[in-house]
Short mmCIF file of C-alpha atoms in Angstrom, two decimals:
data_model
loop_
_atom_site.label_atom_id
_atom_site.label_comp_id
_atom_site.label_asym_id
_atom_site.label_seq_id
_atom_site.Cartn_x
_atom_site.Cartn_y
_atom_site.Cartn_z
CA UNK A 824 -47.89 25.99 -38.63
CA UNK A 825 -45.87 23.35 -40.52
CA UNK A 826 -44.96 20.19 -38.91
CA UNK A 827 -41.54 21.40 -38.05
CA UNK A 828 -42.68 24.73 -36.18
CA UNK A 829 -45.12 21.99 -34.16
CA UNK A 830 -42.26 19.86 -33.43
CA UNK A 831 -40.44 23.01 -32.35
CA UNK A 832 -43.27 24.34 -30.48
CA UNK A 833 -44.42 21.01 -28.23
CA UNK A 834 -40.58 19.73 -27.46
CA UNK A 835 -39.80 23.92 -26.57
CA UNK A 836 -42.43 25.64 -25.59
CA UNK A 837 -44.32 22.77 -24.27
CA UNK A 838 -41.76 20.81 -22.27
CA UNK A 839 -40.94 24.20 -19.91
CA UNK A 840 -44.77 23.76 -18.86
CA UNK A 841 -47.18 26.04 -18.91
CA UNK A 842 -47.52 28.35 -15.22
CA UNK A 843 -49.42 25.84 -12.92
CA UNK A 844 -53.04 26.72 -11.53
CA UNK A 845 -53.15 26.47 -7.76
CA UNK A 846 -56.30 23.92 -7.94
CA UNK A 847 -53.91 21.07 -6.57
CA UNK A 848 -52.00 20.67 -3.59
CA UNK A 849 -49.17 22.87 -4.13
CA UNK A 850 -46.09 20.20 -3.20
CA UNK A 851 -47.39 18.12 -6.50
CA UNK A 852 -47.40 21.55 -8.62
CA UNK A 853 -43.85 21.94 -7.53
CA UNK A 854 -43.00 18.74 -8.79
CA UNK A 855 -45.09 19.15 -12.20
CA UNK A 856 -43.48 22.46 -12.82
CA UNK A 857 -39.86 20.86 -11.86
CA UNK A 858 -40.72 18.17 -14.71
CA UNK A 859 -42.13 20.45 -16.99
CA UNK A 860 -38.85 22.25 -17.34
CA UNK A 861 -36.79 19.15 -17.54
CA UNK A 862 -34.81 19.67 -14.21
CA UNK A 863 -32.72 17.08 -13.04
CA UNK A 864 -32.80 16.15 -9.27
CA UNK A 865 -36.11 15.23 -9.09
CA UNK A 866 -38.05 17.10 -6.12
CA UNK A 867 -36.06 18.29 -4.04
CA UNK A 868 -34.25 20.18 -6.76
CA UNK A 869 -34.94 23.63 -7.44
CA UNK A 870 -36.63 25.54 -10.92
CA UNK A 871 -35.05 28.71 -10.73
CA UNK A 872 -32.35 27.22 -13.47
CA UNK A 873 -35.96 28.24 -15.93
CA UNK A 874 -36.55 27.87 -18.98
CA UNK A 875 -36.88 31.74 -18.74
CA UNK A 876 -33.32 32.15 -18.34
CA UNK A 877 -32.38 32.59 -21.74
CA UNK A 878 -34.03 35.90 -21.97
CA UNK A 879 -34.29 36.91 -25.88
CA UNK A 880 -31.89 34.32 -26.92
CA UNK A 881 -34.01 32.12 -28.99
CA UNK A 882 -36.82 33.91 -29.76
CA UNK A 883 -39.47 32.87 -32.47
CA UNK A 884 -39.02 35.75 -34.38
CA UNK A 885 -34.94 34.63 -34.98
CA UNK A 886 -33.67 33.37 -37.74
CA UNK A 887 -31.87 29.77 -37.48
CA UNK A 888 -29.70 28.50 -39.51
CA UNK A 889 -30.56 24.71 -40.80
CA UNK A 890 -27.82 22.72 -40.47
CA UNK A 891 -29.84 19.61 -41.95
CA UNK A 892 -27.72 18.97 -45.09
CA UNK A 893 -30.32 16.82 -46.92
CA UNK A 894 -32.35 20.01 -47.67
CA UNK A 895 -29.21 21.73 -48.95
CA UNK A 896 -28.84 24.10 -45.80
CA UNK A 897 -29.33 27.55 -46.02
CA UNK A 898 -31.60 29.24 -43.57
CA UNK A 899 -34.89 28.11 -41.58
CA UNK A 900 -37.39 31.65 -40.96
CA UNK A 901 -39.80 31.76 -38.10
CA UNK A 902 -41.65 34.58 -39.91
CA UNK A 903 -44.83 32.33 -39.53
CA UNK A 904 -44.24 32.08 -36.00
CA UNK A 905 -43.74 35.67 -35.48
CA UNK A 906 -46.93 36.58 -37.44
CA UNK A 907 -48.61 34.31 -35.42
CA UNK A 908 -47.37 36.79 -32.03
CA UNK A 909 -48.14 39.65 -33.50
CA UNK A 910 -51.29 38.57 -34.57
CA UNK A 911 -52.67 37.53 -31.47
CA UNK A 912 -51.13 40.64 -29.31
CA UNK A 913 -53.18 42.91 -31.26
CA UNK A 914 -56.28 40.39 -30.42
CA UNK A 915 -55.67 40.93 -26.60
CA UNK A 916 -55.08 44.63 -27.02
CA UNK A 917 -58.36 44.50 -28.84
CA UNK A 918 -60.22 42.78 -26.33
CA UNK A 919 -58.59 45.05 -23.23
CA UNK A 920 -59.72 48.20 -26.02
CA UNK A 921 -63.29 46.88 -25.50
CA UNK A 922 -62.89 46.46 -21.91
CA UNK A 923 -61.97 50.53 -21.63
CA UNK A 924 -58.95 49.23 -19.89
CA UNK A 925 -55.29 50.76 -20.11
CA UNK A 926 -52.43 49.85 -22.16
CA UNK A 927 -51.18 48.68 -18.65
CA UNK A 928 -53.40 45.78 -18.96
CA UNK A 929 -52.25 44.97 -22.28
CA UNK A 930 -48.84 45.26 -20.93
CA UNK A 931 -49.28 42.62 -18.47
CA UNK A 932 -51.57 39.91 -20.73
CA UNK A 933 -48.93 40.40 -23.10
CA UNK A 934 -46.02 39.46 -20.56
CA UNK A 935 -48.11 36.42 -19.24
CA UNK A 936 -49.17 35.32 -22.61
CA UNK A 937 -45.05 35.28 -23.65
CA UNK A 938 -44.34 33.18 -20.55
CA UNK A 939 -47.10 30.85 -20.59
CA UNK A 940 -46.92 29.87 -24.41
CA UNK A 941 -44.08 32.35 -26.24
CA UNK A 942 -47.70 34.07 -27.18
CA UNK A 943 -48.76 31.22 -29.79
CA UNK A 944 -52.03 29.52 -29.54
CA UNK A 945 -51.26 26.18 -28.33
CA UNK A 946 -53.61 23.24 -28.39
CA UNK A 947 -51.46 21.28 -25.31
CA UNK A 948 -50.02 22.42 -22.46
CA UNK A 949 -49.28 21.47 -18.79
CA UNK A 950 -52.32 18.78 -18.15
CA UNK A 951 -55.31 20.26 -20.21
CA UNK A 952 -54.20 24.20 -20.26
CA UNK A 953 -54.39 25.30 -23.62
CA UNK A 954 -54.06 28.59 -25.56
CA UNK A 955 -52.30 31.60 -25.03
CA UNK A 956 -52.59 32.10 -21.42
CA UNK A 957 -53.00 28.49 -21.23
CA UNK A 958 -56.04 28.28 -19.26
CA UNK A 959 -57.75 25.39 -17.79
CA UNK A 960 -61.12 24.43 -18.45
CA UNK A 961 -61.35 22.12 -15.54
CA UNK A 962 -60.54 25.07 -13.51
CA UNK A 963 -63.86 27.13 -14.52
CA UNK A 964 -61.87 29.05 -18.24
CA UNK A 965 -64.57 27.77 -20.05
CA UNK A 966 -64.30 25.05 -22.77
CA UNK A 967 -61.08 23.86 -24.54
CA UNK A 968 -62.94 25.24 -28.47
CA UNK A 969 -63.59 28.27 -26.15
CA UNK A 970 -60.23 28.93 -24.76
CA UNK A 971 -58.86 28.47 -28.05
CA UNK A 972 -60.17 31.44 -29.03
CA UNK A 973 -58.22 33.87 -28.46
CA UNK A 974 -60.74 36.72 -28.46
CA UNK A 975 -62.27 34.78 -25.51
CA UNK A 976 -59.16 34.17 -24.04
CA UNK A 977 -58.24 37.55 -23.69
CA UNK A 978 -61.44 38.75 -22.31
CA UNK A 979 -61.50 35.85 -19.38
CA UNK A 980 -57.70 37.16 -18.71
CA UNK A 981 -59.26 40.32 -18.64
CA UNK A 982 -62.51 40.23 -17.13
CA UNK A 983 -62.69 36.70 -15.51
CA UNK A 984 -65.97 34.22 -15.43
CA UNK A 985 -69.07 35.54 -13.56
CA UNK A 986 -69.08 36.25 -10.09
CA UNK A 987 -64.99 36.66 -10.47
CA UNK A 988 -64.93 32.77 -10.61
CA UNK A 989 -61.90 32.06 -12.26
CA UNK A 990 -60.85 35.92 -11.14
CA UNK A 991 -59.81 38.26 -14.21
CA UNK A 992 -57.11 41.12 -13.90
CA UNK A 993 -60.17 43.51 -13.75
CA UNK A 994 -61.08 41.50 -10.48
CA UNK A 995 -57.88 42.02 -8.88
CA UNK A 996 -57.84 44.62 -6.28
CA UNK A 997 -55.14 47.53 -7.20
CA UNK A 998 -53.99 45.79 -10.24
CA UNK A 999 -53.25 49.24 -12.29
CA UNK A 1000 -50.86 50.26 -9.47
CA UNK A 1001 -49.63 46.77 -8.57
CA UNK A 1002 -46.19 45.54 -10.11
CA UNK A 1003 -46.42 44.29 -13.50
CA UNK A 1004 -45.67 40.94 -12.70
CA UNK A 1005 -47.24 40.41 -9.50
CA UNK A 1006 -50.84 41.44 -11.27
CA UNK A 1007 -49.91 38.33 -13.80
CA UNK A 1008 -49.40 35.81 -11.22
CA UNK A 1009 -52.65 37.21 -9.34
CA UNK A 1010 -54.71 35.61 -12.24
CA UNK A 1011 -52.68 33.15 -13.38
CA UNK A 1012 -51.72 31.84 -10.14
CA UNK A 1013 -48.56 29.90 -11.33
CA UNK A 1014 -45.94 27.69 -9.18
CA UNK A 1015 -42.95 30.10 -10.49
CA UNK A 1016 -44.80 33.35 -9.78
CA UNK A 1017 -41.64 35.48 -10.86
CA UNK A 1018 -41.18 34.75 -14.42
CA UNK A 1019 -43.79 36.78 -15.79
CA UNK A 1020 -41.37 39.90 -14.80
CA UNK A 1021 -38.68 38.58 -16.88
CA UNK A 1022 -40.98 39.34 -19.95
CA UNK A 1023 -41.72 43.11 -19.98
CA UNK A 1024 -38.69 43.94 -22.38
CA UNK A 1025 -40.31 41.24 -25.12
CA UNK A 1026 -43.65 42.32 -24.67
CA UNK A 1027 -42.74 45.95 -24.96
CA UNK A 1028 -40.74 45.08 -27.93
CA UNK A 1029 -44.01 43.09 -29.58
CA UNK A 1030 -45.89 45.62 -28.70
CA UNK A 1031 -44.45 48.15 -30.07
CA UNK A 1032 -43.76 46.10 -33.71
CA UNK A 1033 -47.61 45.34 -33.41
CA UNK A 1034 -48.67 49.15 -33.12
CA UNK A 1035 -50.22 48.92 -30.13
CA UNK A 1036 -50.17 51.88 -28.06
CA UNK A 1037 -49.42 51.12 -24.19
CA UNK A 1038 -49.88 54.28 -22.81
CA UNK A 1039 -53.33 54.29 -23.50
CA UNK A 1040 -55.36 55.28 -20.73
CA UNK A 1041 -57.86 53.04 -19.21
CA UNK A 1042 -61.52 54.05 -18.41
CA UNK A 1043 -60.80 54.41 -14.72
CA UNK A 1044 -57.38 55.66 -14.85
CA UNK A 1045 -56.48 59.02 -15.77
CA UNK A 1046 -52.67 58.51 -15.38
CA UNK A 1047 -50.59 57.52 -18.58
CA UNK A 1048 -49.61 53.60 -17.53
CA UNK A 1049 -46.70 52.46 -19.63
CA UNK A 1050 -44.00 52.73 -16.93
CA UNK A 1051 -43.10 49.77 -14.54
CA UNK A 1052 -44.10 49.83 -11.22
CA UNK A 1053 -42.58 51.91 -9.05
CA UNK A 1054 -42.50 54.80 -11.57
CA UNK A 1055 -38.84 53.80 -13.19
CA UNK A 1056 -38.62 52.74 -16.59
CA UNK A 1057 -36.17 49.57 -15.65
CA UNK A 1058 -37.88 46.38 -16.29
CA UNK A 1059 -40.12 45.42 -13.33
CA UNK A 1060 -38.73 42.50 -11.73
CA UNK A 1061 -34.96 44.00 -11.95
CA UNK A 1062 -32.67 44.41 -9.14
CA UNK A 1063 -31.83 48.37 -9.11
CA UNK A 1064 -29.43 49.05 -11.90
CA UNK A 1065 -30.42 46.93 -15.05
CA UNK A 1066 -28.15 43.81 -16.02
CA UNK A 1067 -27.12 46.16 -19.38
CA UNK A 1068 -25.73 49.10 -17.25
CA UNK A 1069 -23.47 47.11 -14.78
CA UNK A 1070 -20.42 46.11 -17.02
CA UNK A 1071 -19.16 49.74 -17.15
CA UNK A 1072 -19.38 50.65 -13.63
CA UNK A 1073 -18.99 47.73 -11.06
CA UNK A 1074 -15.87 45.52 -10.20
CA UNK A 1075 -14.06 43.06 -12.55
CA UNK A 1076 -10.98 42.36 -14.56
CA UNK A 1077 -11.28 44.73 -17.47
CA UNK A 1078 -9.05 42.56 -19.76
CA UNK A 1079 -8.15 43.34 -23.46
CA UNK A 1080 -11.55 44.73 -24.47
CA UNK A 1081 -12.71 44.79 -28.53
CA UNK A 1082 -14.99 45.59 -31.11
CA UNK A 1083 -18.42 43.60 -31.17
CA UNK A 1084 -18.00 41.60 -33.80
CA UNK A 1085 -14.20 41.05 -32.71
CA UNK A 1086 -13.08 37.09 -32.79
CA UNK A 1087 -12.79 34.77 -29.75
CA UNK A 1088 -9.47 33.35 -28.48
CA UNK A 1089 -8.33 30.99 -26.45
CA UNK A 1090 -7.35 32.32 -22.63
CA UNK A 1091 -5.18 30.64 -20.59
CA UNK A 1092 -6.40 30.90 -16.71
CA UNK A 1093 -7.03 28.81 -14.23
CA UNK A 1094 -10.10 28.83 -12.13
CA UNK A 1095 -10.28 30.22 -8.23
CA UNK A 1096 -9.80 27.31 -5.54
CA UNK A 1097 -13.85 27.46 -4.34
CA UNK A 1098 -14.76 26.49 -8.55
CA UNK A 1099 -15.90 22.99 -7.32
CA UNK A 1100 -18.12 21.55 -10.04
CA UNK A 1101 -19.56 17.62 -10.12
CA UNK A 1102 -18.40 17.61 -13.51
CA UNK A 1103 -14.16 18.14 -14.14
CA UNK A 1104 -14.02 21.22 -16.80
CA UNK A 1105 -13.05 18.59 -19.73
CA UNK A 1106 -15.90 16.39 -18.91
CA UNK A 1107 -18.63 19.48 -18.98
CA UNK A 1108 -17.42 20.30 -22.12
CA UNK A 1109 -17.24 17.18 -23.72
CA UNK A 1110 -20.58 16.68 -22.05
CA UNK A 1111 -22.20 20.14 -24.02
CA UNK A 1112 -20.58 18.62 -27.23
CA UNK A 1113 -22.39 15.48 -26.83
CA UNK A 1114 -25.30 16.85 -26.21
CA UNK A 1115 -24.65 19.20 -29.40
CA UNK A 1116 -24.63 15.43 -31.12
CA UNK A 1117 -27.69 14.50 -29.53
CA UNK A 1118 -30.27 16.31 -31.68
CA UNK A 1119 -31.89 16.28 -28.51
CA UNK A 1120 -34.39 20.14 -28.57
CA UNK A 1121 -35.29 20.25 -24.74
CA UNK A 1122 -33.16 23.34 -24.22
CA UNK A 1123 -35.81 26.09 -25.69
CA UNK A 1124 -34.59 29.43 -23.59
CA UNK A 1125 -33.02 27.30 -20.98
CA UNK A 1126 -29.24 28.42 -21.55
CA UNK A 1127 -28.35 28.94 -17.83
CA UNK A 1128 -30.59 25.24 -17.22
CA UNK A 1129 -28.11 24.39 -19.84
CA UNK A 1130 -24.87 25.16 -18.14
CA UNK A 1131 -25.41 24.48 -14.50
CA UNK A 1132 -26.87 20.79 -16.15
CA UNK A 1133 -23.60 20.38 -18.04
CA UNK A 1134 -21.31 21.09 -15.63
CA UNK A 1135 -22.93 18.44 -13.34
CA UNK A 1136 -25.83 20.50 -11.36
CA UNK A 1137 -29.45 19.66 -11.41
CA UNK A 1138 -30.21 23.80 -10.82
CA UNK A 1139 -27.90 27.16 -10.76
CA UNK A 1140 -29.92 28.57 -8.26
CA UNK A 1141 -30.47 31.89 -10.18
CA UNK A 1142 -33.34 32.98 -12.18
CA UNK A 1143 -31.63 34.96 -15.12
CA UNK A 1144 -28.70 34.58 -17.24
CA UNK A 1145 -27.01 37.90 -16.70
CA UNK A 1146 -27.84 37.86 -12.69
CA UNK A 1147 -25.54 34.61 -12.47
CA UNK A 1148 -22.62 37.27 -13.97
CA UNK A 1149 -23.10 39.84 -11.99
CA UNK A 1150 -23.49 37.46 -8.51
CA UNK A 1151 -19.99 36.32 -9.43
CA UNK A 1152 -17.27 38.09 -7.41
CA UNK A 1153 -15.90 40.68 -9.02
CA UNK A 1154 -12.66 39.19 -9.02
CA UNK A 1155 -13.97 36.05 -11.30
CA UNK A 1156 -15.69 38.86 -13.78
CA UNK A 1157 -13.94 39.31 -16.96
CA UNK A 1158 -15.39 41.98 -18.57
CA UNK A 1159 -15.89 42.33 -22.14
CA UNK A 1160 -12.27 40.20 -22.60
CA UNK A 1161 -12.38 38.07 -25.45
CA UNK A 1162 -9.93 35.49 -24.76
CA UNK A 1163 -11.91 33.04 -22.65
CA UNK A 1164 -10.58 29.72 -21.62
CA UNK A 1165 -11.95 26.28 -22.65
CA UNK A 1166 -14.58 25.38 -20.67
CA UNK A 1167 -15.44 29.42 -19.24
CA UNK A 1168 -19.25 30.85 -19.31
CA UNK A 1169 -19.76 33.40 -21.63
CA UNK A 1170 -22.55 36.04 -21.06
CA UNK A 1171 -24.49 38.83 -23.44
CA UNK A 1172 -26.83 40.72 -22.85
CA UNK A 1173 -29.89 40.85 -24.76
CA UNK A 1174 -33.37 43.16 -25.33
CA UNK A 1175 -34.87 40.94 -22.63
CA UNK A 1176 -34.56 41.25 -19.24
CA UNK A 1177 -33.07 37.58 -18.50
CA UNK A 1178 -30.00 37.85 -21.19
CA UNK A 1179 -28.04 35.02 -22.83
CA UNK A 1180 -25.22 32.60 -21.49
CA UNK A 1181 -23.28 29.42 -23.05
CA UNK A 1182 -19.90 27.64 -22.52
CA UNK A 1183 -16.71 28.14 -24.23
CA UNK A 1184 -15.83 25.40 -25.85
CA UNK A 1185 -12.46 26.61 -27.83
CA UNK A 1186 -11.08 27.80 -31.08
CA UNK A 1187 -13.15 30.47 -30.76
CA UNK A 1188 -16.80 28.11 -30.65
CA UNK A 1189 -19.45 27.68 -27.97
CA UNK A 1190 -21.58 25.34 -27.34
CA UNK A 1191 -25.22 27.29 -27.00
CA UNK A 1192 -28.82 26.55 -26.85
CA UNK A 1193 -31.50 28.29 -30.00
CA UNK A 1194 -28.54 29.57 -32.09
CA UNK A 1195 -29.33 27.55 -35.08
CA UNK A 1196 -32.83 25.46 -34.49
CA UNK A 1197 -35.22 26.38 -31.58
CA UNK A 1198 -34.28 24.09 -28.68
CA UNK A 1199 -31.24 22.39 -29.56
CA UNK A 1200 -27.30 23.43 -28.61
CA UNK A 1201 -24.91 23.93 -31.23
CA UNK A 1202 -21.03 24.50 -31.68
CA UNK A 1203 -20.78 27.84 -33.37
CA UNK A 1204 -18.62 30.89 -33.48
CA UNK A 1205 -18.76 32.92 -30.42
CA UNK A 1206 -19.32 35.86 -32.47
CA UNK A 1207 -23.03 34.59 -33.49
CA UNK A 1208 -24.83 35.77 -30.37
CA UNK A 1209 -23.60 39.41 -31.73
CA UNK A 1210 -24.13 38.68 -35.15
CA UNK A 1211 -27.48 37.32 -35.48
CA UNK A 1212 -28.93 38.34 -32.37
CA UNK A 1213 -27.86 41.73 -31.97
CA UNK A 1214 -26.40 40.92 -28.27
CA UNK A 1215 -23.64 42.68 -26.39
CA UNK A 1216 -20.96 40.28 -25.08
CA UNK A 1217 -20.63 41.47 -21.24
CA UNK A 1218 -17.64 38.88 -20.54
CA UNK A 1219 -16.49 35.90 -19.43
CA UNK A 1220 -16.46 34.13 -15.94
CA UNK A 1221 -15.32 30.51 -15.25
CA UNK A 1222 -18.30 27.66 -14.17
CA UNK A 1223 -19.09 28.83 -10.85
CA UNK A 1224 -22.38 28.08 -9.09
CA UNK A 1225 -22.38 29.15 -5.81
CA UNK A 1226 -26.32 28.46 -5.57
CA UNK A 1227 -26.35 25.48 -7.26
CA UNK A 1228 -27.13 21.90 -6.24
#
């Protein structure tokens, strides 16, 4: 890893904080996960504006375009990066191979090892976690040179310490039948115990690129396990009808529709009387541009932190990107229009459960978090989320937070 992928890696990955071990009192693991993301608001503030609400947007395996002109511009790959993912998913599927267990567990280390650390070996983390699942070794993982392997790693996830002291998945009671994200958060034991949900699409995804088979069937199962709990193949953690399905068939203005790929205009609307922001439409804007400015990479897969923060909130209130669309009212949905007004949120869905969101900032530009450098928000074409991520634009809705505060 190069000095710039570090840089990357401990001002994105490590500022959201790794999931929290419940071996402290849980009030101060509330705080140290609210700091740990970089909320604003201090403790009585709320995470659920996550650095998980980005959803795909931002990825490692993205390309970014470098806008630093004294290296002559071009583009900036994450290949390494990416290697590094698949590299160490087909280490855990390895280990859970040797363990006779199912592609179900895979599944779910790989979907806790993608929240905890965006599946990269780190040597930092939340107080002394480290590695891939970020485990403690004050908490009984074993040693920090132990942890870091990821071999080892994989098989405490797996299989635990002796005695089930730190418990493994193995050690949890129904875990093959249990929801995918509940059986990460019964070993991990975090302080946001429903994030690890929001990364079944990725981990299928890396999964899949990495060759590993998830259907495999464990020693003690005799059941194919790569379906969700529940039996449906939505992503577990989803509300019934996934995010990607909705535009077509529920409530909202279905104004001037185009082709993907289509440019962005300026609208002219004004926003509904309850739109009551801290921050006046012209200020939140001029307030993402700044920040654009700033250089500042603390926004790694935080694009709905991102919003709510710049129109004056410390939280939205809403775990996911594409849930904060569809919890507008219909009547504030604009579905699939491209003709936004300054200062409107713009939402795409993307191959992850948690989707993508930034603000419209004019001419056709948004301000948005990862588009061009891990981390940091620049003011690019609207069109770029289709472009280079491969999203579909869902619509537009003006700055409305009914959950915030």
């Amino acid at each position: 890893m190069n000095s710039r992928q570090a840089a990357m890696m401990a001002t994105g990955v490590a500022r959201r904080g790794a999931a929290l071990k419940l071996a402290v009192p849980a009030s101060l693991l509330f705080f140290a996960f609210l700091i740990g993301l970089g909320i604003v608001g201090g403790i009585s503030g709320s995470s659920q504006a996550s650095a998980a609400s980005c959803g795909g947007a931002g990825l490692p395996d993205a390309q970014y375009e470098n806008d630093d002109e004294s290296n002559g511009g071009g583009t900036d790959s994450t290949d390494g990066l990416h290697a590094q993912q698949i590299k160490n998913a087909k280490i855990i599927d390895s280990e859970a191979i040797k363990a006779k267990l199912s592609g179900r567990a895979t599944l779910i280390a790989l979907m806790t090892g993608l929240q905890e650390s965006t599946l990269l070996n780190l040597d930092h983390g939340d107080r002394d976690s480290v590695g891939v699942f970020q485990q403690r070794p004050s908490t009984g993982w074993g040693s920090k040179e132990q942890i870091m392997d990821v071999h080892y790693a994989a098989r405490m996830f797996f299989l635990g310490g002796d005695g089930g002291d730190p418990p493994g998945l193995t050690d949890i009671k129904g875990w093959e039948t249990k929801d995918l994200g509940a059986a990460a958060q019964a070993v991990q034991r975090s302080a946001a115990p429903t994030l690890y949900a929001g990364q079944e699409s990725e981990a299928r995804r890396i999964a899949k690129e990495a060759g590993i088979n998830l259907t495999r069937v464990g020693k003690a199962n005799a059941q194919p396990t790569d379906t969700p709990s529940g039996g449906t193949s939505a992503p577990s953690g989803a509300p019934s009808g996934a995010p990607t399905e909705r535009c077509e068939n529920e409530g909202g203005q279905q104004d001037t529709p185009a082709k993907p790929g289509t440019a962005f205009h300026d609208g002219d609307a004004s926003w509904p009387a309850e739109v009551k922001n801290p921050r006046s439409t012209a200020d939140a804007v001029a307030w993402a541009r700044r920040e654009a400015e700033s250089g500042s990479t603390e926004w790694y897969r935080r694009c709905l932190a991102f919003v709510a923060i710049a129109n004056g909130w410390s939280f939205s209130g809403t775990n996911y990107a594409i849930d904060h669309y569809w919890e507008m009212p219909s009547r504030m949905r604009h579905n699939r229009d491209r003709n936004p007004p300054v200062g409107a949120l713009m939402y795409w869905s993307t191959d992850s459960r948690a989707g993508h969101v930034a603000i419209y900032v004019g001419n056709g530009e948004i301000a948005s978090n990862d588009i061009r450098e891990p981390g940091r928000i620049s003011i690019v074409p609207a069109t770029d989320i289709e472009s280079k991520w491969g999203a579909t634009y869902q619509g537009w809705a003006p700055p409305y937070f009914p959950k915030g505060g």
